[in-house]
Every structure is written in C-alpha cells, then in structure tokens.
Amino acid sequence: KIRFLACISPALFLGHPSYGVSRIIEVTCGSIIKLTHVNTGYQLHSHQIKWGSGSGQQSVTANASTNDQGELFLVKESNDAMPCEAGTMVKCGSKIRLEHVITQKNLHTHDFVSPISKLQEVSAFGEEGYGDSGDDWVVYCIEKTEDHWLKSSKISLQSSVTKKYLRSDIASKFTNSNCPHCPIIGQIEVAAQFVENEIAFWSATQGLFLSSTS
C-alpha cells in the first residue's frame, strides 16, 4: 500500500496559482488530490469530528477553504483489488478508493441518513486505510471523449454498493439553526443520491499527480 507521511505545502500542488500548469495531466494511482465540487467550488473535506447522528463515523463535508490539509485524499485501488502500481492511470468507469491522508480513513457511504438533506450519509471509515466495500467508488467521466480521469475534468463518483452518487449542495450548509454551536458551521453536507446531475460533479483541480506508467 502507498503511504505519504510528509506534510505537504499547498504551493507544491500542480494547479496551485504559483505553478501555471496547462498541460494534460492524468489522475493516477498514488496521486494525492484535492477534489473540488464543481457547482459550489468547495473542497471535499474530512476531519476528526464524528457525525452526531446516523452512523457516528468520521464526518465528511465540503469546505470553502483551499488551504487545509483536511482536503487531501490518496487515490488507490478498490477494496477487493491487488495494490495498484503507483502512476497507473485511472480509467473512466473503473473502481477506486479515496483515502483521507490525515486520518487514514476511506471515503465511504452506507444506508444511514445524512443529517440535513436526509439522503444517504457519507463518512470516512476504516483504520490505516483498510475498510470494506462501502469505500469503493466508480469514476465516471462527464466528457465522454475522455478515456481516463484527467486533472480539472468533471467526474462523478458512484458508490459501487449502493449505486448512489457523491453530491453536495449549497442549500445543505451547516448553520447555527440546523447545527447549533457545532464545529462545522459554514461547511456543506456531502451525501449520496440516486441522480447523476450537476450537484454530483467533482474535479481534481489540485494535487501531487504521479507520472503515468503508460
């Protein structure tokens, strides 16, 4: 399994304003990425804060900040697959996991109800990168001419178990009204839904992208 233990400065990321990179870059196994919600511009995020309802597992939200290491996710093979070779391109339609770098838990969904939208809860699950099939997501490229997941291209992520898509929506923001005095006020709920639409589109806008092996 791939492990990255060093602290990472945002200025090291391809896609950060200090780089000005414009060439085509593939998202590959072993890449560490920031996943941006296309509709809101918020970043997929996790932290050592548990859901106060539902599963009680580690919460996953979308965060307006672009300078937070809680937004770093490692791209890796699916739960039932052999470890992938670092630098292997991710094909559109293939199954992956996304491991939260700081807490080493995997992006996960299951049949619990999310706190605001009352859809399917999304959490971070597992220990040291090991979890279960609820961590598996299928990458669908929105641009049908693309064969592989590319940096800054729109994708959707569908749970291979529940068949629901990762989504977020500015209407599902945590506030003092729906989450009094909670530590995630201002962040947006991330949940899963049956429909693949514009609030289910994401993009790997920044990251440490390992060179392709093919």
PDB file of N, CA, C and O in Angstrom, residues 68-100:
ATOM      1  N   ASP A  68      -6.205  23.785   3.355  1.00  0.00           N
ATOM      2  CA  ASP A  68      -6.491  22.935   4.509  1.00  0.00           C
ATOM      3  C   ASP A  68      -6.051  21.516   4.174  1.00  0.00           C
ATOM      4  O   ASP A  68      -6.522  20.922   3.199  1.00  0.00           O
ATOM      5  N   GLN A  69      -5.153  20.935   4.969  1.00  0.00           N
ATOM      6  CA  GLN A  69      -4.677  19.579   4.690  1.00  0.00           C
ATOM      7  C   GLN A  69      -5.761  18.527   4.918  1.00  0.00           C
ATOM      8  O   GLN A  69      -5.600  17.379   4.501  1.00  0.00           O
ATOM      9  N   GLY A  70      -6.870  18.912   5.521  1.00  0.00           N
ATOM     10  CA  GLY A  70      -8.002  18.000   5.651  1.00  0.00           C
ATOM     11  C   GLY A  70      -8.687  17.729   4.328  1.00  0.00           C
ATOM     12  O   GLY A  70      -9.594  16.900   4.251  1.00  0.00           O
ATOM     13  N   GLU A  71      -8.229  18.398   3.265  1.00  0.00           N
ATOM     14  CA  GLU A  71      -8.802  18.211   1.927  1.00  0.00           C
ATOM     15  C   GLU A  71      -7.986  17.255   1.065  1.00  0.00           C
ATOM     16  O   GLU A  71      -8.314  17.060  -0.107  1.00  0.00           O
ATOM     17  N   LEU A  72      -6.945  16.639   1.615  1.00  0.00           N
ATOM     18  CA  LEU A  72      -6.065  15.780   0.824  1.00  0.00           C
ATOM     19  C   LEU A  72      -6.547  14.331   0.842  1.00  0.00           C
ATOM     20  O   LEU A  72      -6.778  13.750   1.911  1.00  0.00           O
ATOM     21  N   PHE A  73      -6.670  13.748  -0.364  1.00  0.00           N
ATOM     22  CA  PHE A  73      -7.103  12.362  -0.493  1.00  0.00           C
ATOM     23  C   PHE A  73      -6.145  11.606  -1.415  1.00  0.00           C
ATOM     24  O   PHE A  73      -5.721  12.115  -2.457  1.00  0.00           O
ATOM     25  N   LEU A  74      -5.825  10.384  -1.019  1.00  0.00           N
ATOM     26  CA  LEU A  74      -4.951   9.498  -1.784  1.00  0.00           C
ATOM     27  C   LEU A  74      -5.781   8.603  -2.689  1.00  0.00           C
ATOM     28  O   LEU A  74      -6.727   7.948  -2.239  1.00  0.00           O
ATOM     29  N   VAL A  75      -5.450   8.570  -3.971  1.00  0.00           N
ATOM     30  CA  VAL A  75      -6.135   7.710  -4.943  1.00  0.00           C
ATOM     31  C   VAL A  75      -5.512   6.321  -4.888  1.00  0.00           C
ATOM     32  O   VAL A  75      -4.290   6.173  -5.029  1.00  0.00           O
ATOM     33  N   LYS A  76      -6.333   5.287  -4.707  1.00  0.00           N
ATOM     34  CA  LYS A  76      -5.794   3.929  -4.605  1.00  0.00           C
ATOM     35  C   LYS A  76      -6.790   2.917  -5.151  1.00  0.00           C
ATOM     36  O   LYS A  76      -7.913   3.252  -5.535  1.00  0.00           O
ATOM     37  N   GLU A  77      -6.366   1.650  -5.166  1.00  0.00           N
ATOM     38  CA  GLU A  77      -7.162   0.565  -5.730  1.00  0.00           C
ATOM     39  C   GLU A  77      -8.421   0.307  -4.910  1.00  0.00           C
ATOM     40  O   GLU A  77      -8.540   0.740  -3.756  1.00  0.00           O
ATOM     41  N   SER A  78      -9.359  -0.424  -5.500  1.00  0.00           N
ATOM     42  CA  SER A  78     -10.602  -0.767  -4.806  1.00  0.00           C
ATOM     43  C   SER A  78     -10.336  -1.768  -3.686  1.00  0.00           C
ATOM     44  O   SER A  78      -9.253  -2.357  -3.585  1.00  0.00           O
ATOM     45  N   ASN A  79     -11.350  -1.954  -2.850  1.00  0.00           N
ATOM     46  CA  ASN A  79     -11.208  -2.766  -1.643  1.00  0.00           C
ATOM     47  C   ASN A  79     -10.798  -4.207  -1.938  1.00  0.00           C
ATOM     48  O   ASN A  79     -10.021  -4.809  -1.185  1.00  0.00           O
ATOM     49  N   ASP A  80     -11.298  -4.793  -3.036  1.00  0.00           N
ATOM     50  CA  ASP A  80     -11.047  -6.208  -3.333  1.00  0.00           C
ATOM     51  C   ASP A  80      -9.937  -6.420  -4.360  1.00  0.00           C
ATOM     52  O   ASP A  80      -9.743  -7.534  -4.842  1.00  0.00           O
ATOM     53  N   ALA A  81      -9.193  -5.370  -4.689  1.00  0.00           N
ATOM     54  CA  ALA A  81      -8.171  -5.463  -5.737  1.00  0.00           C
ATOM     55  C   ALA A  81      -6.770  -5.554  -5.136  1.00  0.00           C
ATOM     56  O   ALA A  81      -6.539  -5.168  -3.989  1.00  0.00           O
ATOM     57  N   MET A  82      -5.845  -6.060  -5.944  1.00  0.00           N
ATOM     58  CA  MET A  82      -4.439  -6.033  -5.568  1.00  0.00           C
ATOM     59  C   MET A  82      -3.955  -4.586  -5.572  1.00  0.00           C
ATOM     60  O   MET A  82      -4.482  -3.757  -6.318  1.00  0.00           O
ATOM     61  N   PRO A  83      -2.957  -4.254  -4.745  1.00  0.00           N
ATOM     62  CA  PRO A  83      -2.442  -2.876  -4.746  1.00  0.00           C
ATOM     63  C   PRO A  83      -2.052  -2.430  -6.153  1.00  0.00           C
ATOM     64  O   PRO A  83      -1.395  -3.169  -6.887  1.00  0.00           O
ATOM     65  N   CYS A  84      -2.486  -1.251  -6.521  1.00  0.00           N
ATOM     66  CA  CYS A  84      -2.185  -0.756  -7.867  1.00  0.00           C
ATOM     67  C   CYS A  84      -0.781  -0.173  -7.916  1.00  0.00           C
ATOM     68  O   CYS A  84      -0.245   0.286  -6.906  1.00  0.00           O
ATOM     69  N   GLU A  85      -0.189  -0.202  -9.095  1.00  0.00           N
ATOM     70  CA  GLU A  85       1.147   0.342  -9.282  1.00  0.00           C
ATOM     71  C   GLU A  85       1.073   1.864  -9.292  1.00  0.00           C
ATOM     72  O   GLU A  85       0.252   2.454  -9.995  1.00  0.00           O
ATOM     73  N   ALA A  86       1.924   2.492  -8.518  1.00  0.00           N
ATOM     74  CA  ALA A  86       1.942   3.953  -8.470  1.00  0.00           C
ATOM     75  C   ALA A  86       2.159   4.519  -9.865  1.00  0.00           C
ATOM     76  O   ALA A  86       3.034   4.075 -10.599  1.00  0.00           O
ATOM     77  N   GLY A  87       1.350   5.491 -10.244  1.00  0.00           N
ATOM     78  CA  GLY A  87       1.440   6.098 -11.561  1.00  0.00           C
ATOM     79  C   GLY A  87       0.501   5.495 -12.590  1.00  0.00           C
ATOM     80  O   GLY A  87       0.431   5.991 -13.714  1.00  0.00           O
ATOM     81  N   THR A  88      -0.243   4.440 -12.215  1.00  0.00           N
ATOM     82  CA  THR A  88      -1.205   3.837 -13.135  1.00  0.00           C
ATOM     83  C   THR A  88      -2.388   4.782 -13.346  1.00  0.00           C
ATOM     84  O   THR A  88      -3.002   5.250 -12.382  1.00  0.00           O
ATOM     85  N   MET A  89      -2.705   5.074 -14.602  1.00  0.00           N
ATOM     86  CA  MET A  89      -3.817   5.965 -14.901  1.00  0.00           C
ATOM     87  C   MET A  89      -5.145   5.345 -14.461  1.00  0.00           C
ATOM     88  O   MET A  89      -5.315   4.127 -14.517  1.00  0.00           O
ATOM     89  N   VAL A  90      -6.079   6.182 -14.047  1.00  0.00           N
ATOM     90  CA  VAL A  90      -7.409   5.739 -13.635  1.00  0.00           C
ATOM     91  C   VAL A  90      -8.342   5.812 -14.838  1.00  0.00           C
ATOM     92  O   VAL A  90      -8.630   6.891 -15.355  1.00  0.00           O
ATOM     93  N   LYS A  91      -8.796   4.674 -15.304  1.00  0.00           N
ATOM     94  CA  LYS A  91      -9.701   4.630 -16.449  1.00  0.00           C
ATOM     95  C   LYS A  91     -11.101   5.082 -16.053  1.00  0.00           C
ATOM     96  O   LYS A  91     -11.567   4.796 -14.939  1.00  0.00           O
ATOM     97  N   CYS A  92     -11.769   5.769 -16.956  1.00  0.00           N
ATOM     98  CA  CYS A  92     -13.167   6.118 -16.743  1.00  0.00           C
ATOM     99  C   CYS A  92     -13.974   4.825 -16.611  1.00  0.00           C
ATOM    100  O   CYS A  92     -13.814   3.905 -17.415  1.00  0.00           O
ATOM    101  N   GLY A  93     -14.797   4.742 -15.587  1.00  0.00           N
ATOM    102  CA  GLY A  93     -15.579   3.539 -15.341  1.00  0.00           C
ATOM    103  C   GLY A  93     -14.920   2.549 -14.409  1.00  0.00           C
ATOM    104  O   GLY A  93     -15.505   1.503 -14.113  1.00  0.00           O
ATOM    105  N   SER A  94     -13.714   2.865 -13.929  1.00  0.00           N
ATOM    106  CA  SER A  94     -13.027   1.944 -13.018  1.00  0.00           C
ATOM    107  C   SER A  94     -13.360   2.253 -11.564  1.00  0.00           C
ATOM    108  O   SER A  94     -13.873   3.323 -11.233  1.00  0.00           O
ATOM    109  N   LYS A  95     -13.066   1.289 -10.713  1.00  0.00           N
ATOM    110  CA  LYS A  95     -13.411   1.376  -9.300  1.00  0.00           C
ATOM    111  C   LYS A  95     -12.173   1.740  -8.484  1.00  0.00           C
ATOM    112  O   LYS A  95     -11.109   1.148  -8.659  1.00  0.00           O
ATOM    113  N   ILE A  96     -12.307   2.715  -7.598  1.00  0.00           N
ATOM    114  CA  ILE A  96     -11.191   3.177  -6.781  1.00  0.00           C
ATOM    115  C   ILE A  96     -11.652   3.369  -5.338  1.00  0.00           C
ATOM    116  O   ILE A  96     -12.838   3.250  -5.023  1.00  0.00           O
ATOM    117  N   ARG A  97     -10.676   3.697  -4.481  1.00  0.00           N
ATOM    118  CA  ARG A  97     -10.968   4.248  -3.165  1.00  0.00           C
ATOM    119  C   ARG A  97     -10.216   5.567  -3.012  1.00  0.00           C
ATOM    120  O   ARG A  97      -9.188   5.782  -3.657  1.00  0.00           O
ATOM    121  N   LEU A  98     -10.739   6.434  -2.158  1.00  0.00           N
ATOM    122  CA  LEU A  98     -10.073   7.686  -1.810  1.00  0.00           C
ATOM    123  C   LEU A  98      -9.815   7.694  -0.310  1.00  0.00           C
ATOM    124  O   LEU A  98     -10.758   7.685   0.494  1.00  0.00           O
ATOM    125  N   GLU A  99      -8.533   7.674   0.056  1.00  0.00           N
ATOM    126  CA  GLU A  99      -8.158   7.639   1.465  1.00  0.00           C
ATOM    127  C   GLU A  99      -7.810   9.037   1.962  1.00  0.00           C
ATOM    128  O   GLU A  99      -6.959   9.724   1.383  1.00  0.00           O
ATOM    129  N   HIS A 100      -8.474   9.456   3.021  1.00  0.00           N
ATOM    130  CA  HIS A 100      -8.181  10.748   3.638  1.00  0.00           C
ATOM    131  C   HIS A 100      -6.777  10.687   4.251  1.00  0.00           C
ATOM    132  O   HIS A 100      -6.506   9.870   5.121  1.00  0.00           O
TER     133      HIS A 100
END
